[in-house]
Amino acid sequence: MSSISVKNIIKSYGKKKDKVIALNDISFEVKEGEIFGIIGPDGAGKTSLFRILTTLLLADSGTAIVDGLDVIKEFEKIRKRVGYMPGRFSLYQDLTVKENLDFFATIFNTSIEENYSLIKDIYLQIEPFKDRRAGKLSGGMKQKLALSCALIHRPVVLFLDEPTTGVDAVSRKEFWEMLKGLKAQGITILVSTPYMDEAMLCDNVALLQKGKVLSINTPAGVITDFKYPLMAVKAKGMLPLLEQLKAMETVKDAYPFGEYHHVVIKNEQLVQQVRDTLSNSSLSDLQMKRVEADIEDCFIDLMKEK
Amino acid sequence: MSEQKAITTNKLTKKFGDFTAVDEISFEVNKGEIFGFLGANGAGKTTAMRMLCGLSLPTSGEATVAGLNVYKENEKIKRSIGYMSQKFSLYDDLTVKENMRFYGGIYGKSNAFIKQKTAYILDHLHLEKEANVLVKSLPLGWKQKLAFSVAVFHAPEIVFLDEPTGGVDPVTRREFWNMIYVAAAGGTTVFVTTHYMDEAEYCDRVSIMVDGRIDALDTPIRLKEKFNAASMDEVFLKLARKAARAAD
């Protein structure tokens, strides 16, 4: 059974002239107990989607079902069954860690003790600061408290809107470890992120750009769908190298990719030709190798094709 | 010697009460260099950057920015640098043109200079049609590129970029870095922080802060060799994992 089912959701803001379409006919299914990633940059429509699914915003058209319940007709029931961590820190800054947690437990008619097992691993890390006001916590601790509060009523589905934005690489890895732990406890997780590398940590992903779904697949499936031969190239003078690559007839696209430039070649038959052209040009310290596409390569390709 | 350097620091330190946010950092940034300033949240990057921008006085140690002393000449420093952050750079309720007029005015540039530079930027970013559009209605990617152009509007010697590409799509992120390359090639020194480790690879040299200290500083290639790592991501993880300080 699907835990979340979204069909043809459209959401726009503003009147005729200034109308902005935030979500343009979005459909996807999230299976029970999986981590489903909504991967996309700012302005893709991620937050609108989350607000619709958590019954905080009405779509213009389309249907959405969360845990078997309709987001419009059964919004009250949904609110009891889902946890939501918005992108912006929304706990009470002037309440302490413990008071915030107590508050959220109480409004859901439960207690910290009752569901402690679920949040234990996360809460233990902030417990030494339980008497500190939430507003005085560091970013990483705020994030852990917000996650604890979103979990305290033992939700069936957890919505995390950009939980790792602006967070350093180490904390991001730790956060994803926590998500794995929650998944193991049977919670379905819908998580959005602008970091393409986090897609690899999801069971399934939807790549979103300007309100449109570019692709829905497993992370491995997204990569298999990348149809072009890809090479990583570097040489002394990366800027002129990039210009040279972009100007080549055999090359579909070329862009910086970490230490190398990634070169998307039009088809398999042209790979040797690209190699020869580069070898014969006066590039010093030239290095080139075939590489597999990364999620980011796929996203760039899909973005440019649309 | 110091004329060759855009930034020099020697045992630069900032304490808040008992807490040492920046702990005796010493480094130099060459003119025209793209210098990546990395570190985990709470490592002390922002505090260090605020001192270098003349916004916060050090507790001890020395630093010069564009040849100017951070204690005595902090007002001059502000005029010699550009600054852009992900969170704030442009006024949403001013138009594209008004923002440039505003920043040009703040930096005391002449009307003729502002006019000429505005035309150049609009042309360069293909924003002629949007000149009179409110900044808030521009897509994020355009905003960030415009913000960068505004940060270097007054032709500063050094530009400080604080997480300039957060949340930006992968295509625009690369276009943004292209602008950085062009600025650096023109002699502007670029001091940049980022959480994208692939962007660390685009820097000439990278420093990594851990618990208020600079634990590593070198070219990306040498750092990877030194830490026996395949990518800058791995280098960063190896260093930042040993941090004792809680992330902020």
Coordinates of C-alpha atoms in Angstrom, one line a residue, chain B residues 5-163:
Chain B
K5 CA 49.3 39.4 -0.2
A6 CA 45.6 40.3 -0.1
I7 CA 45.2 39.0 3.4
T8 CA 47.7 38.2 6.1
T9 CA 46.9 37.0 9.7
N10 CA 49.2 36.2 12.5
K11 CA 47.8 34.4 15.6
L12 CA 44.5 36.2 15.0
T13 CA 42.2 35.4 18.0
K14 CA 38.7 36.3 19.1
K15 CA 37.3 35.4 22.5
F16 CA 33.8 35.8 23.7
G17 CA 34.1 35.6 27.5
D18 CA 35.8 32.2 28.3
F19 CA 35.0 31.0 24.8
T20 CA 37.7 31.2 22.2
A21 CA 35.9 31.3 18.9
V22 CA 39.0 31.9 16.8
D23 CA 42.2 30.5 18.2
E24 CA 45.5 31.9 16.9
I25 CA 44.9 31.5 13.2
S26 CA 47.8 32.4 10.9
F27 CA 47.6 32.4 7.1
E28 CA 48.1 34.4 4.0
V29 CA 46.0 34.8 0.9
N30 CA 47.7 35.8 -2.4
K31 CA 46.4 38.5 -4.7
G32 CA 44.1 37.2 -7.3
E33 CA 43.7 33.8 -5.5
I34 CA 40.5 31.9 -5.0
F35 CA 40.8 30.9 -1.4
G36 CA 38.3 28.4 0.0
F37 CA 37.6 28.9 3.7
L38 CA 36.0 25.7 5.0
G39 CA 34.9 24.4 8.3
A40 CA 32.0 22.7 10.1
N41 CA 29.2 24.8 11.5
G42 CA 30.5 26.4 14.7
A43 CA 34.2 26.0 13.7
G44 CA 34.6 29.8 13.8
K45 CA 34.5 30.7 10.1
T46 CA 31.9 33.5 10.5
T47 CA 33.8 35.1 13.4
A48 CA 37.0 35.0 11.5
M49 CA 35.4 36.5 8.4
R50 CA 33.8 39.3 10.4
M51 CA 37.2 40.3 11.8
L52 CA 38.7 40.3 8.2
C53 CA 35.8 42.4 7.0
G54 CA 36.4 45.1 9.7
L55 CA 33.1 44.3 11.4
S56 CA 34.5 42.9 14.7
L57 CA 37.7 43.7 16.5
P58 CA 40.1 40.8 17.3
T59 CA 40.9 40.0 20.9
S60 CA 44.6 39.5 20.0
G61 CA 46.9 38.8 17.1
E62 CA 47.4 40.7 13.9
A63 CA 45.8 40.9 10.5
T64 CA 45.9 43.0 7.4
V65 CA 43.4 43.1 4.6
A66 CA 44.3 44.8 1.3
G67 CA 47.3 46.1 3.2
L68 CA 45.1 47.7 5.9
N69 CA 45.3 47.0 9.6
V70 CA 42.1 45.4 11.0
Y71 CA 42.4 47.3 14.3
K72 CA 43.2 50.8 13.1
E73 CA 41.9 50.9 9.5
N74 CA 38.7 48.9 9.7
E75 CA 36.6 51.6 8.1
K76 CA 39.0 51.7 5.1
I77 CA 38.8 47.9 4.9
K78 CA 35.0 48.1 4.5
R79 CA 35.6 50.3 1.5
S80 CA 38.2 48.1 -0.1
I81 CA 36.2 44.8 0.0
G82 CA 33.0 43.4 -1.4
Y83 CA 30.7 41.1 0.6
M84 CA 27.9 38.7 -0.4
S85 CA 26.1 36.1 1.6
Q86 CA 23.4 33.7 0.7
K87 CA 21.0 35.2 3.2
F88 CA 21.4 38.9 2.5
S89 CA 22.8 40.9 -0.3
L90 CA 20.2 42.7 -2.3
Y91 CA 17.1 44.7 -1.4
D92 CA 14.0 42.7 -2.5
D93 CA 11.8 45.8 -2.7
L94 CA 14.2 47.7 -4.9
T95 CA 14.5 47.1 -8.6
V96 CA 17.7 45.6 -10.2
K97 CA 18.8 49.0 -11.3
E98 CA 18.0 50.7 -8.0
N99 CA 20.1 48.1 -6.1
M100 CA 23.1 48.9 -8.2
R101 CA 22.5 52.7 -7.8
F102 CA 22.2 52.1 -4.0
Y103 CA 25.4 50.2 -3.6
G104 CA 27.3 52.4 -6.0
G105 CA 26.2 55.4 -3.9
I106 CA 27.1 53.7 -0.6
Y107 CA 30.6 53.2 -1.9
G108 CA 30.8 56.8 -3.0
K109 CA 31.1 56.1 -6.7
S110 CA 30.3 58.9 -9.2
N111 CA 27.0 58.9 -11.2
A112 CA 29.0 58.4 -14.4
F113 CA 30.7 55.3 -13.0
I114 CA 27.4 53.9 -11.7
K115 CA 25.7 54.5 -15.0
Q116 CA 28.5 52.8 -17.0
K117 CA 28.9 49.9 -14.6
T118 CA 25.1 49.3 -14.4
A119 CA 24.9 49.1 -18.2
Y120 CA 27.8 46.7 -18.3
I121 CA 26.3 44.3 -15.7
L122 CA 22.9 44.4 -17.2
D123 CA 24.4 43.5 -20.6
H124 CA 26.7 40.9 -19.1
L125 CA 24.0 39.0 -17.2
H126 CA 21.4 39.5 -20.0
L127 CA 19.2 41.4 -17.6
E128 CA 18.4 44.4 -19.7
K129 CA 14.7 43.6 -19.8
E130 CA 14.6 43.1 -16.0
A131 CA 16.4 46.4 -15.2
N132 CA 13.2 47.9 -13.7
V133 CA 11.9 44.7 -12.1
L134 CA 11.8 44.2 -8.3
V135 CA 14.6 41.9 -7.2
K136 CA 12.2 39.8 -5.2
S137 CA 10.5 38.6 -8.5
L138 CA 13.8 37.3 -9.9
P139 CA 14.6 33.5 -9.8
L140 CA 17.2 32.6 -7.1
G141 CA 19.9 31.8 -9.5
W142 CA 19.7 35.3 -11.2
K143 CA 19.6 36.9 -7.8
Q144 CA 22.8 35.2 -6.7
K145 CA 24.6 36.2 -9.9
L146 CA 23.3 39.8 -9.6
A147 CA 24.4 39.8 -5.9
F148 CA 27.9 38.8 -6.9
S149 CA 28.0 41.6 -9.6
V150 CA 26.9 44.1 -7.0
A151 CA 29.5 42.8 -4.5
V152 CA 32.2 43.6 -7.0
F153 CA 30.4 46.7 -8.3
H154 CA 32.9 49.1 -6.8
A155 CA 35.9 47.0 -8.1
P156 CA 37.1 45.9 -4.6
E157 CA 40.5 44.3 -4.2
I158 CA 38.9 41.4 -2.3
V159 CA 35.5 39.9 -2.3
F160 CA 34.2 37.8 0.6
L161 CA 31.5 35.3 -0.4
D162 CA 29.7 33.5 2.5
E163 CA 28.0 30.4 1.2

